[in-house]
PDB file of C-alpha atoms in Angstrom:
ATOM      1  CA  MET A  14      -7.629   3.532 -41.587  1.00 44.00           C
ATOM      2  CA  LEU A  15     -11.123   4.441 -40.280  1.00 41.00           C
ATOM      3  CA  ARG A  16     -11.387   6.380 -37.067  1.00 45.00           C
ATOM      4  CA  PRO A  17     -14.076   5.542 -34.501  1.00 45.00           C
ATOM      5  CA  ALA A  18     -16.923   8.076 -34.513  1.00 46.00           C
ATOM      6  CA  SER A  19     -17.014  10.509 -31.649  1.00 45.00           C
ATOM      7  CA  LYS A  20     -20.051  10.767 -29.412  1.00 41.00           C
ATOM      8  CA  HIS A  21     -20.542  14.314 -30.683  1.00 44.00           C
ATOM      9  CA  GLY A  22     -20.695  13.032 -34.283  1.00 46.00           C
ATOM     10  CA  ILE A  23     -23.306  10.385 -33.376  1.00 39.00           C
ATOM     11  CA  ALA A  24     -25.440  12.921 -31.544  1.00 45.00           C
ATOM     12  CA  GLY A  25     -25.348  15.245 -34.511  1.00 45.00           C
ATOM     13  CA  THR A  26     -26.392  12.493 -36.872  1.00 44.00           C
ATOM     14  CA  VAL A  27     -29.336  11.465 -34.639  1.00 40.00           C
ATOM     15  CA  THR A  28     -30.486  15.082 -34.369  1.00 43.00           C
ATOM     16  CA  ALA A  29     -30.461  15.399 -38.154  1.00 43.00           C
ATOM     17  CA  LEU A  30     -32.450  12.193 -38.640  1.00 38.00           C
ATOM     18  CA  VAL A  31     -35.109  13.289 -36.108  1.00 39.00           C
ATOM     19  CA  ALA A  32     -35.448  16.610 -37.906  1.00 42.00           C
ATOM     20  CA  LEU A  33     -35.797  14.867 -41.270  1.00 39.00           C
ATOM     21  CA  MET A  34     -38.453  12.478 -39.919  1.00 40.00           C
ATOM     22  CA  SER A  35     -40.528  15.346 -38.532  1.00 43.00           C
ATOM     23  CA  LEU A  36     -40.396  17.107 -41.913  1.00 38.00           C
ATOM     24  CA  THR A  37     -41.466  14.040 -43.897  1.00 41.00           C
ATOM     25  CA  GLY A  38     -44.069  12.870 -41.367  1.00 42.00           C
ATOM     26  CA  CYS A  39     -42.370   9.484 -40.736  1.00 40.00           C
ATOM     27  CA  GLY A  40     -43.104   7.942 -37.368  1.00 40.00           C
ATOM     28  CA  ALA A  41     -45.829  10.455 -36.484  1.00 36.00           C
ATOM     29  CA  SER A  42     -49.596  10.349 -36.700  1.00 35.00           C
ATOM     30  CA  SER A  43     -51.129  11.969 -39.742  1.00 36.00           C
ATOM     31  CA  GLY A  44     -54.192  13.378 -38.070  1.00 36.00           C
ATOM     32  CA  GLY A  45     -53.958  13.065 -34.306  1.00 36.00           C
ATOM     33  CA  THR A  46     -51.998  14.524 -31.427  1.00 35.00           C
ATOM     34  CA  GLY A  47     -49.805  13.012 -28.783  1.00 39.00           C
ATOM     35  CA  GLY A  48     -48.333  10.378 -31.156  1.00 41.00           C
ATOM     36  CA  GLY A  49     -51.574   8.363 -31.547  1.00 41.00           C
ATOM     37  CA  ASP A  50     -52.328   5.991 -34.412  1.00 42.00           C
ATOM     38  CA  PRO A  51     -53.306   7.539 -37.756  1.00 41.00           C
ATOM     39  CA  THR A  52     -57.020   8.105 -38.184  1.00 42.00           C
ATOM     40  CA  THR A  53     -58.583   6.113 -41.031  1.00 44.00           C
ATOM     41  CA  THR A  54     -62.046   6.360 -42.539  1.00 43.00           C
ATOM     42  CA  PRO A  55     -63.933   3.039 -42.352  1.00 45.00           C
ATOM     43  CA  ALA A  56     -65.051   1.581 -45.666  1.00 53.00           C
ATOM     44  CA  THR A  57     -68.740   1.973 -46.450  1.00 50.00           C
ATOM     45  CA  PRO A  58     -70.418  -1.373 -47.276  1.00 61.00           C
ATOM     46  CA  ARG A  59     -71.790  -1.583 -50.798  1.00 70.00           C
ATOM     47  CA  ALA A  60     -74.912  -3.486 -51.655  1.00 64.00           C
ATOM     48  CA  ALA A  61     -74.821  -5.730 -54.697  1.00 75.00           C
ATOM     49  CA  ALA A  62     -76.507  -4.364 -57.812  1.00 83.00           C
ATOM     50  CA  ARG A  63     -80.221  -5.025 -57.997  1.00 86.00           C
ATOM     51  CA  ASP A  64     -81.410  -7.784 -60.292  1.00 89.00           C
ATOM     52  CA  LYS A  65     -82.800  -6.132 -63.432  1.00 92.00           C
ATOM     53  CA  GLY A  66     -85.523  -8.742 -63.874  1.00 93.00           C
ATOM     54  CA  PRO A  67     -87.901 -10.012 -65.013  1.00 97.00           C
ATOM     55  CA  GLU A  68     -88.295 -12.184 -61.928  1.00 97.00           C
ATOM     56  CA  CYS A  69     -89.253 -15.246 -63.995  1.00 98.00           C
ATOM     57  CA  VAL A  70     -89.195 -16.311 -67.639  1.00 98.00           C
ATOM     58  CA  GLY A  71     -91.113 -19.375 -68.847  1.00 98.00           C
ATOM     59  CA  GLU A  72     -93.596 -21.538 -66.957  1.00 95.00           C
ATOM     60  CA  ALA A  73     -93.256 -24.065 -64.160  1.00 93.00           C
ATOM     61  CA  THR A  74     -95.173 -27.216 -65.015  1.00 89.00           C
ATOM     62  CA  PRO A  75     -96.314 -29.839 -62.470  1.00 88.00           C
ATOM     63  CA  GLY A  76     -93.653 -32.486 -61.971  1.00 90.00           C
ATOM     64  CA  GLY A  77     -90.787 -30.148 -62.772  1.00 96.00           C
ATOM     65  CA  LEU A  78     -87.635 -30.293 -60.626  1.00 98.00           C
ATOM     66  CA  HIS A  79     -87.041 -27.095 -58.652  1.00 98.00           C
ATOM     67  CA  VAL A  80     -83.325 -26.282 -58.480  1.00 98.00           C
ATOM     68  CA  LEU A  81     -82.893 -23.366 -56.078  1.00 98.00           C
ATOM     69  CA  ARG A  82     -80.531 -20.441 -56.513  1.00 98.00           C
ATOM     70  CA  GLY A  83     -77.012 -21.148 -55.272  1.00 98.00           C
ATOM     71  CA  GLY A  84     -77.887 -24.745 -54.442  1.00 98.00           C
ATOM     72  CA  GLY A  85     -77.758 -28.268 -55.821  1.00 98.00           C
ATOM     73  CA  TYR A  86     -80.251 -31.004 -56.656  1.00 98.00           C
ATOM     74  CA  ARG A  87     -79.742 -34.764 -56.860  1.00 98.00           C
ATOM     75  CA  LEU A  88     -81.347 -35.914 -60.095  1.00 97.00           C
ATOM     76  CA  PRO A  89     -83.511 -39.028 -60.461  1.00 93.00           C
ATOM     77  CA  GLY A  90     -81.476 -41.783 -62.048  1.00 87.00           C
ATOM     78  CA  GLY A  91     -78.160 -40.410 -60.746  1.00 91.00           C
ATOM     79  CA  GLY A  92     -76.017 -37.315 -60.991  1.00 95.00           C
ATOM     80  CA  GLY A  93     -77.025 -33.806 -60.060  1.00 98.00           C
ATOM     81  CA  VAL A  94     -77.203 -30.165 -61.048  1.00 98.00           C
ATOM     82  CA  GLN A  95     -76.526 -26.773 -59.442  1.00 98.00           C
ATOM     83  CA  TYR A  96     -78.033 -23.349 -60.142  1.00 98.00           C
ATOM     84  CA  ASP A  97     -74.753 -21.492 -60.059  1.00 97.00           C
ATOM     85  CA  ALA A  98     -75.507 -17.983 -61.394  1.00 96.00           C
ATOM     86  CA  ALA A  99     -78.203 -15.843 -62.991  1.00 94.00           C
ATOM     87  CA  THR A 100     -78.250 -13.015 -65.529  1.00 95.00           C
ATOM     88  CA  ALA A 101     -81.153 -10.678 -66.318  1.00 97.00           C
ATOM     89  CA  ASP A 102     -81.167  -7.638 -68.604  1.00 96.00           C
ATOM     90  CA  GLY A 103     -84.668  -6.294 -67.957  1.00 96.00           C
ATOM     91  CA  THR A 104     -86.182  -8.273 -70.827  1.00 96.00           C
ATOM     92  CA  THR A 105     -85.084 -11.867 -70.486  1.00 96.00           C
ATOM     93  CA  ARG A 106     -83.189 -14.122 -68.097  1.00 98.00           C
ATOM     94  CA  THR A 107     -80.561 -16.854 -68.310  1.00 98.00           C
ATOM     95  CA  ALA A 108     -79.082 -19.254 -65.781  1.00 98.00           C
ATOM     96  CA  THR A 109     -75.703 -20.918 -65.429  1.00 98.00           C
ATOM     97  CA  LEU A 110     -76.018 -24.578 -64.441  1.00 98.00           C
ATOM     98  CA  ARG A 111     -73.251 -26.898 -63.251  1.00 97.00           C
ATOM     99  CA  ASP A 112     -73.212 -30.680 -63.372  1.00 97.00           C
ATOM    100  CA  GLY A 113     -73.170 -32.321 -59.941  1.00 97.00           C
ATOM    101  CA  ALA A 114     -75.348 -31.820 -56.859  1.00 97.00           C
ATOM    102  CA  GLY A 115     -72.387 -30.434 -54.886  1.00 95.00           C
ATOM    103  CA  TYR A 116     -69.505 -28.255 -55.988  1.00 94.00           C
ATOM    104  CA  ALA A 117     -66.300 -29.874 -57.278  1.00 94.00           C
ATOM    105  CA  ASP A 118     -63.454 -28.687 -59.501  1.00 94.00           C
ATOM    106  CA  GLY A 119     -63.743 -29.347 -63.223  1.00 94.00           C
ATOM    107  CA  GLN A 120     -67.509 -29.674 -63.396  1.00 95.00           C
ATOM    108  CA  LYS A 121     -69.170 -28.922 -66.727  1.00 96.00           C
ATOM    109  CA  GLN A 122     -71.264 -25.770 -66.776  1.00 96.00           C
ATOM    110  CA  GLN A 123     -73.614 -24.242 -69.315  1.00 98.00           C
ATOM    111  CA  THR A 124     -75.686 -21.083 -69.679  1.00 98.00           C
ATOM    112  CA  VAL A 125     -79.302 -21.871 -70.537  1.00 98.00           C
ATOM    113  CA  GLN A 126     -82.533 -20.149 -71.555  1.00 98.00           C
ATOM    114  CA  ALA A 127     -86.158 -20.991 -70.843  1.00 98.00           C
ATOM    115  CA  GLY A 128     -87.516 -23.511 -73.343  1.00 98.00           C
ATOM    116  CA  GLN A 129     -84.086 -24.939 -74.151  1.00 98.00           C
ATOM    117  CA  ARG A 130     -83.458 -28.684 -74.181  1.00 98.00           C
ATOM    118  CA  ILE A 131     -80.275 -29.579 -72.311  1.00 98.00           C
ATOM    119  CA  THR A 132     -78.302 -32.560 -71.041  1.00 97.00           C
ATOM    120  CA  VAL A 133     -77.265 -32.534 -67.394  1.00 95.00           C
ATOM    121  CA  SER A 134     -75.276 -35.382 -65.826  1.00 91.00           C
ATOM    122  CA  GLY A 135     -76.260 -37.573 -68.775  1.00 92.00           C
ATOM    123  CA  HIS A 136     -79.994 -36.859 -68.483  1.00 93.00           C
ATOM    124  CA  VAL A 137     -82.101 -34.806 -70.913  1.00 97.00           C
ATOM    125  CA  TYR A 138     -84.324 -31.996 -69.616  1.00 98.00           C
ATOM    126  CA  THR A 139     -86.274 -29.040 -70.880  1.00 98.00           C
ATOM    127  CA  VAL A 140     -85.658 -25.771 -69.028  1.00 98.00           C
ATOM    128  CA  GLY A 141     -89.263 -24.940 -68.193  1.00 98.00           C
ATOM    129  CA  GLN A 142     -88.676 -21.778 -66.196  1.00 98.00           C
ATOM    130  CA  ILE A 143     -85.843 -19.571 -64.988  1.00 98.00           C
ATOM    131  CA  CYS A 144     -86.433 -17.286 -62.007  1.00 98.00           C
ATOM    132  CA  SER A 145     -84.151 -15.193 -59.854  1.00 98.00           C
ATOM    133  CA  TYR A 146     -84.645 -17.789 -57.122  1.00 98.00           C
ATOM    134  CA  ARG A 147     -85.009 -21.120 -59.022  1.00 98.00           C
ATOM    135  CA  VAL A 148     -84.721 -23.055 -62.268  1.00 98.00           C
ATOM    136  CA  VAL A 149     -87.400 -25.621 -63.140  1.00 98.00           C
ATOM    137  CA  LEU A 150     -86.205 -28.621 -65.157  1.00 98.00           C
ATOM    138  CA  GLU A 151     -88.672 -30.971 -66.849  1.00 97.00           C
ATOM    139  CA  PRO A 152     -87.388 -34.557 -67.328  1.00 97.00           C
ATOM    140  CA  ARG A 153     -87.701 -35.808 -70.901  1.00 96.00           C
ATOM    141  CA  ASP A 154     -87.196 -39.483 -70.065  1.00 96.00           C
ATOM    142  CA  ALA A 155     -90.256 -41.360 -68.796  1.00 96.00           C
ATOM    143  CA  GLY A 156     -88.144 -43.248 -66.263  1.00 95.00           C
ATOM    144  CA  ASP A 157     -86.756 -40.008 -64.834  1.00 96.00           C
ATOM    145  CA  ARG A 158     -90.257 -38.525 -64.580  1.00 95.00           C
ATOM    146  CA  ALA A 159     -91.513 -41.599 -62.748  1.00 96.00           C
ATOM    147  CA  ALA A 160     -88.562 -41.584 -60.346  1.00 96.00           C
ATOM    148  CA  ALA A 161     -89.076 -37.879 -59.556  1.00 96.00           C
ATOM    149  CA  THR A 162     -92.719 -38.409 -58.576  1.00 96.00           C
ATOM    150  CA  ALA A 163     -92.341 -41.786 -56.842  1.00 96.00           C
ATOM    151  CA  ALA A 164     -93.789 -42.072 -53.337  1.00 96.00           C
ATOM    152  CA  PRO A 165     -91.151 -42.481 -50.590  1.00 96.00           C
ATOM    153  CA  GLU A 166     -91.149 -45.378 -48.153  1.00 94.00           C
ATOM    154  CA  THR A 167     -91.619 -42.932 -45.280  1.00 95.00           C
ATOM    155  CA  LEU A 168     -92.212 -39.232 -44.791  1.00 96.00           C
ATOM    156  CA  THR A 169     -89.953 -39.243 -41.732  1.00 96.00           C
ATOM    157  CA  PRO A 170     -86.421 -38.006 -42.471  1.00 96.00           C
ATOM    158  CA  LYS A 171     -83.558 -40.332 -41.572  1.00 94.00           C
ATOM    159  CA  GLY A 172     -80.630 -38.021 -42.186  1.00 93.00           C
ATOM    160  CA  GLY A 173     -78.044 -37.673 -44.959  1.00 94.00           C
ATOM    161  CA  ALA A 174     -78.468 -39.190 -48.418  1.00 93.00           C
ATOM    162  CA  ALA A 175     -81.244 -41.445 -47.090  1.00 95.00           C
ATOM    163  CA  ASP A 176     -83.503 -38.394 -47.410  1.00 97.00           C
ATOM    164  CA  ASP A 177     -83.004 -37.981 -51.164  1.00 96.00           C
ATOM    165  CA  ASP A 178     -86.586 -39.055 -51.872  1.00 96.00           C
ATOM    166  CA  LEU A 179     -87.842 -36.320 -49.515  1.00 97.00           C
ATOM    167  CA  CYS A 180     -85.473 -33.496 -50.431  1.00 98.00           C
ATOM    168  CA  PHE A 181     -85.446 -34.034 -54.206  1.00 98.00           C
ATOM    169  CA  SER A 182     -88.969 -35.033 -55.123  1.00 96.00           C
ATOM    170  CA  SER A 183     -92.053 -33.744 -56.905  1.00 96.00           C
ATOM    171  CA  ASN A 184     -94.287 -36.375 -55.284  1.00 96.00           C
ATOM    172  CA  PRO A 185     -97.560 -34.785 -54.045  1.00 95.00           C
ATOM    173  CA  SER A 186     -97.394 -36.405 -50.582  1.00 96.00           C
ATOM    174  CA  VAL A 187     -93.841 -35.125 -50.047  1.00 97.00           C
ATOM    175  CA  LEU A 188     -94.760 -31.615 -51.170  1.00 96.00           C
ATOM    176  CA  ALA A 189     -97.815 -31.650 -48.899  1.00 96.00           C
ATOM    177  CA  ALA A 190     -95.746 -32.727 -45.879  1.00 96.00           C
ATOM    178  CA  ALA A 191     -93.176 -30.019 -46.568  1.00 96.00           C
ATOM    179  CA  SER A 192     -95.908 -27.425 -47.009  1.00 96.00           C
ATOM    180  CA  LYS A 193     -97.424 -28.223 -43.606  1.00 95.00           C
ATOM    181  CA  GLY A 194     -94.099 -27.554 -41.930  1.00 95.00           C
ATOM    182  CA  PHE A 195     -94.287 -23.845 -42.759  1.00 96.00           C
ATOM    183  CA  PRO A 196     -96.704 -21.142 -41.580  1.00 96.00           C
ATOM    184  CA  VAL A 197     -99.962 -21.061 -43.536  1.00 96.00           C
ATOM    185  CA  ASN A 198    -100.333 -19.026 -46.709  1.00 96.00           C
ATOM    186  CA  GLY A 199    -100.190 -15.301 -45.880  1.00 97.00           C
ATOM    187  CA  ALA A 200     -98.484 -15.837 -42.506  1.00 97.00           C
ATOM    188  CA  THR A 201     -94.919 -14.843 -41.616  1.00 97.00           C
ATOM    189  CA  LEU A 202     -91.896 -17.071 -41.211  1.00 96.00           C
ATOM    190  CA  THR A 203     -89.167 -15.521 -39.049  1.00 96.00           C
ATOM    191  CA  LEU A 204     -85.584 -16.733 -39.428  1.00 95.00           C
ATOM    192  CA  ARG A 205     -83.372 -15.588 -36.582  1.00 92.00           C
ATOM    193  CA  ARG A 206     -79.800 -14.676 -37.393  1.00 88.00           C
ATOM    194  CA  ASN A 207     -78.155 -16.209 -34.337  1.00 78.00           C
ATOM    195  CA  GLY A 208     -80.888 -18.650 -33.462  1.00 69.00           C
ATOM    196  CA  GLY A 209     -79.130 -21.698 -34.863  1.00 76.00           C
ATOM    197  CA  VAL A 210     -80.543 -23.992 -37.518  1.00 89.00           C
ATOM    198  CA  GLN A 211     -84.281 -24.190 -38.107  1.00 93.00           C
ATOM    199  CA  THR A 212     -85.405 -27.653 -39.223  1.00 94.00           C
ATOM    200  CA  PHE A 213     -88.562 -28.708 -41.042  1.00 95.00           C
ATOM    201  CA  PRO A 214     -90.480 -32.006 -41.376  1.00 94.00           C
ATOM    202  CA  THR A 215     -88.979 -33.378 -44.613  1.00 96.00           C
ATOM    203  CA  GLY A 216     -85.320 -32.943 -43.619  1.00 96.00           C
ATOM    204  CA  LEU A 217     -84.824 -29.318 -44.688  1.00 97.00           C
ATOM    205  CA  SER A 218     -82.787 -26.978 -42.492  1.00 97.00           C
ATOM    206  CA  ILE A 219     -82.384 -23.202 -42.941  1.00 97.00           C
ATOM    207  CA  THR A 220     -79.734 -20.899 -41.497  1.00 96.00           C
ATOM    208  CA  VAL A 221     -79.312 -17.109 -41.773  1.00 96.00           C
ATOM    209  CA  SER A 222     -75.654 -16.343 -42.512  1.00 93.00           C
ATOM    210  CA  TYR A 223     -75.744 -12.533 -42.322  1.00 94.00           C
ATOM    211  CA  VAL A 224     -77.948  -9.468 -42.112  1.00 95.00           C
ATOM    212  CA  ASP A 225     -76.393  -6.154 -43.175  1.00 95.00           C
ATOM    213  CA  THR A 226     -78.461  -3.254 -41.837  1.00 93.00           C
ATOM    214  CA  THR A 227     -76.329  -0.733 -43.739  1.00 95.00           C
ATOM    215  CA  THR A 228     -77.020  -2.141 -47.200  1.00 95.00           C
ATOM    216  CA  HIS A 229     -80.356  -3.668 -46.113  1.00 95.00           C
ATOM    217  CA  THR A 230     -79.420  -7.077 -47.473  1.00 96.00           C
ATOM    218  CA  ALA A 231     -79.231 -10.574 -46.025  1.00 96.00           C
ATOM    219  CA  GLY A 232     -77.931 -14.009 -46.857  1.00 96.00           C
ATOM    220  CA  PHE A 233     -79.421 -17.353 -45.887  1.00 94.00           C
ATOM    221  CA  GLY A 234     -79.167 -20.905 -47.084  1.00 95.00           C
ATOM    222  CA  ALA A 235     -80.778 -24.310 -46.807  1.00 97.00           C
ATOM    223  CA  ASN A 236     -79.499 -27.877 -46.585  1.00 97.00           C
ATOM    224  CA  CYS A 237     -81.266 -31.176 -47.173  1.00 98.00           C
ATOM    225  CA  ALA A 238     -79.937 -34.741 -47.499  1.00 97.00           C
ATOM    226  CA  ALA A 239     -76.431 -33.376 -46.751  1.00 96.00           C
ATOM    227  CA  ILE A 240     -76.581 -31.123 -49.850  1.00 97.00           C
ATOM    228  CA  PRO A 241     -76.631 -27.294 -49.833  1.00 98.00           C
ATOM    229  CA  VAL A 242     -79.939 -26.899 -51.677  1.00 98.00           C
ATOM    230  CA  ALA A 243     -80.096 -23.077 -51.655  1.00 98.00           C
ATOM    231  CA  ALA A 244     -77.800 -20.126 -50.978  1.00 98.00           C
ATOM    232  CA  TYR A 245     -79.583 -16.800 -51.309  1.00 97.00           C
ATOM    233  CA  LYS A 246     -77.210 -13.819 -51.116  1.00 96.00           C
ATOM    234  CA  ASP A 247     -77.816 -10.050 -51.082  1.00 96.00           C
ATOM    235  CA  VAL A 248     -81.544 -10.594 -50.571  1.00 97.00           C
ATOM    236  CA  ARG A 249     -83.644  -7.465 -50.071  1.00 97.00           C
ATOM    237  CA  ALA A 250     -87.146  -6.794 -48.811  1.00 97.00           C
ATOM    238  CA  GLY A 251     -89.534  -7.576 -51.655  1.00 97.00           C
ATOM    239  CA  ASP A 252     -87.437 -10.428 -53.091  1.00 97.00           C
ATOM    240  CA  THR A 253     -88.928 -13.890 -53.604  1.00 98.00           C
ATOM    241  CA  VAL A 254     -87.286 -17.061 -52.297  1.00 98.00           C
ATOM    242  CA  GLU A 255     -88.343 -20.699 -52.232  1.00 98.00           C
ATOM    243  CA  PHE A 256     -87.907 -23.552 -49.784  1.00 97.00           C
ATOM    244  CA  ALA A 257     -89.183 -27.121 -50.249  1.00 96.00           C
ATOM    245  CA  GLY A 258     -91.567 -26.095 -53.011  1.00 95.00           C
ATOM    246  CA  VAL A 259     -93.102 -23.154 -51.122  1.00 97.00           C
ATOM    247  CA  LEU A 260     -92.680 -19.488 -52.096  1.00 97.00           C
ATOM    248  CA  PHE A 261     -92.017 -16.604 -49.708  1.00 98.00           C
ATOM    249  CA  LYS A 262     -91.604 -12.859 -50.154  1.00 98.00           C
ATOM    250  CA  VAL A 263     -89.069 -11.172 -47.875  1.00 98.00           C
ATOM    251  CA  THR A 264     -90.896  -8.488 -45.889  1.00 98.00           C
ATOM    252  CA  GLY A 265     -88.327  -7.270 -43.390  1.00 96.00           C
ATOM    253  CA  LEU A 266     -84.662  -7.386 -42.395  1.00 96.00           C
ATOM    254  CA  SER A 267     -83.334  -6.456 -38.974  1.00 93.00           C
ATOM    255  CA  GLU A 268     -80.052  -7.011 -37.226  1.00 89.00           C
ATOM    256  CA  GLY A 269     -81.319 -10.183 -35.621  1.00 90.00           C
ATOM    257  CA  ALA A 270     -83.805 -11.682 -38.049  1.00 93.00           C
ATOM    258  CA  VAL A 271     -85.204 -12.091 -41.554  1.00 96.00           C
ATOM    259  CA  ARG A 272     -88.985 -12.070 -41.924  1.00 97.00           C
ATOM    260  CA  MET A 273     -90.816 -13.423 -44.940  1.00 97.00           C
ATOM    261  CA  GLN A 274     -94.453 -13.901 -45.846  1.00 98.00           C
ATOM    262  CA  ARG A 275     -95.640 -17.128 -47.386  1.00 98.00           C
ATOM    263  CA  THR A 276     -97.180 -16.378 -50.785  1.00 97.00           C
ATOM    264  CA  SER A 277     -98.088 -19.797 -52.219  1.00 92.00           C
ATOM    265  CA  THR A 278     -99.469 -23.166 -51.311  1.00 80.00           C
ATOM    266  CA  ARG A 279     -96.547 -24.659 -53.238  1.00 69.00           C
ATOM    267  CA  GLY A 280     -93.768 -23.243 -55.337  1.00 56.00           C
ATOM    268  CA  THR A 281     -95.651 -23.407 -58.638  1.00 54.00           C
TER     269      THR A 281
END
């Protein structure tokens, strides 16, 4: 038969446990005084590895479709393609493309090289150029080429998929209208981090998602016709990006803004 423990026995047990806890450090702070929380060292942000280059391989021909890094493109004749990932080893460059203008599970993907003939969403293209910021696809079918350069009914955006012929076009009038929406060649475009969405004449909108002043990198993306058409991540000063057929070089990153200088009339 068990006997109930005496109050002296309980007190002795508690005293022993407290002594053991102080020896092992349980229940006490590891670096402070007065029982405060343990002091931890904050993690240091790490910048992504620099792209080894070259910046571009191949040539961009007039009429080519510009698929921007991290974004999708609705193809003439139906379907779409995404520039999902890039690889560069200092000598050459490849790109991973996915079928479909927007991400979905189970989409076919392929790694391509400049000059290669490929089939995307049932359409045949030549990979004219691969850059860190874009892939240029040249339609092989005459009907696809004609559809890509067709003049739109209006240069005024309507919203959503109705803007396909403005957002996914190599028509000269569309490219000219988009070009006029940006600062002139050599001038600076400033994208503010918390300034909301900046919109442009042919339906394009750009938003800065982050600026990291520790790693000196930034991320920003663009949407058009309800499709994410670009998602540039870990961008540094000196990097090239493209929007609506126009090239920019990033010139400065601050906590509140990304600044970039326009470097081309169009993105060719």
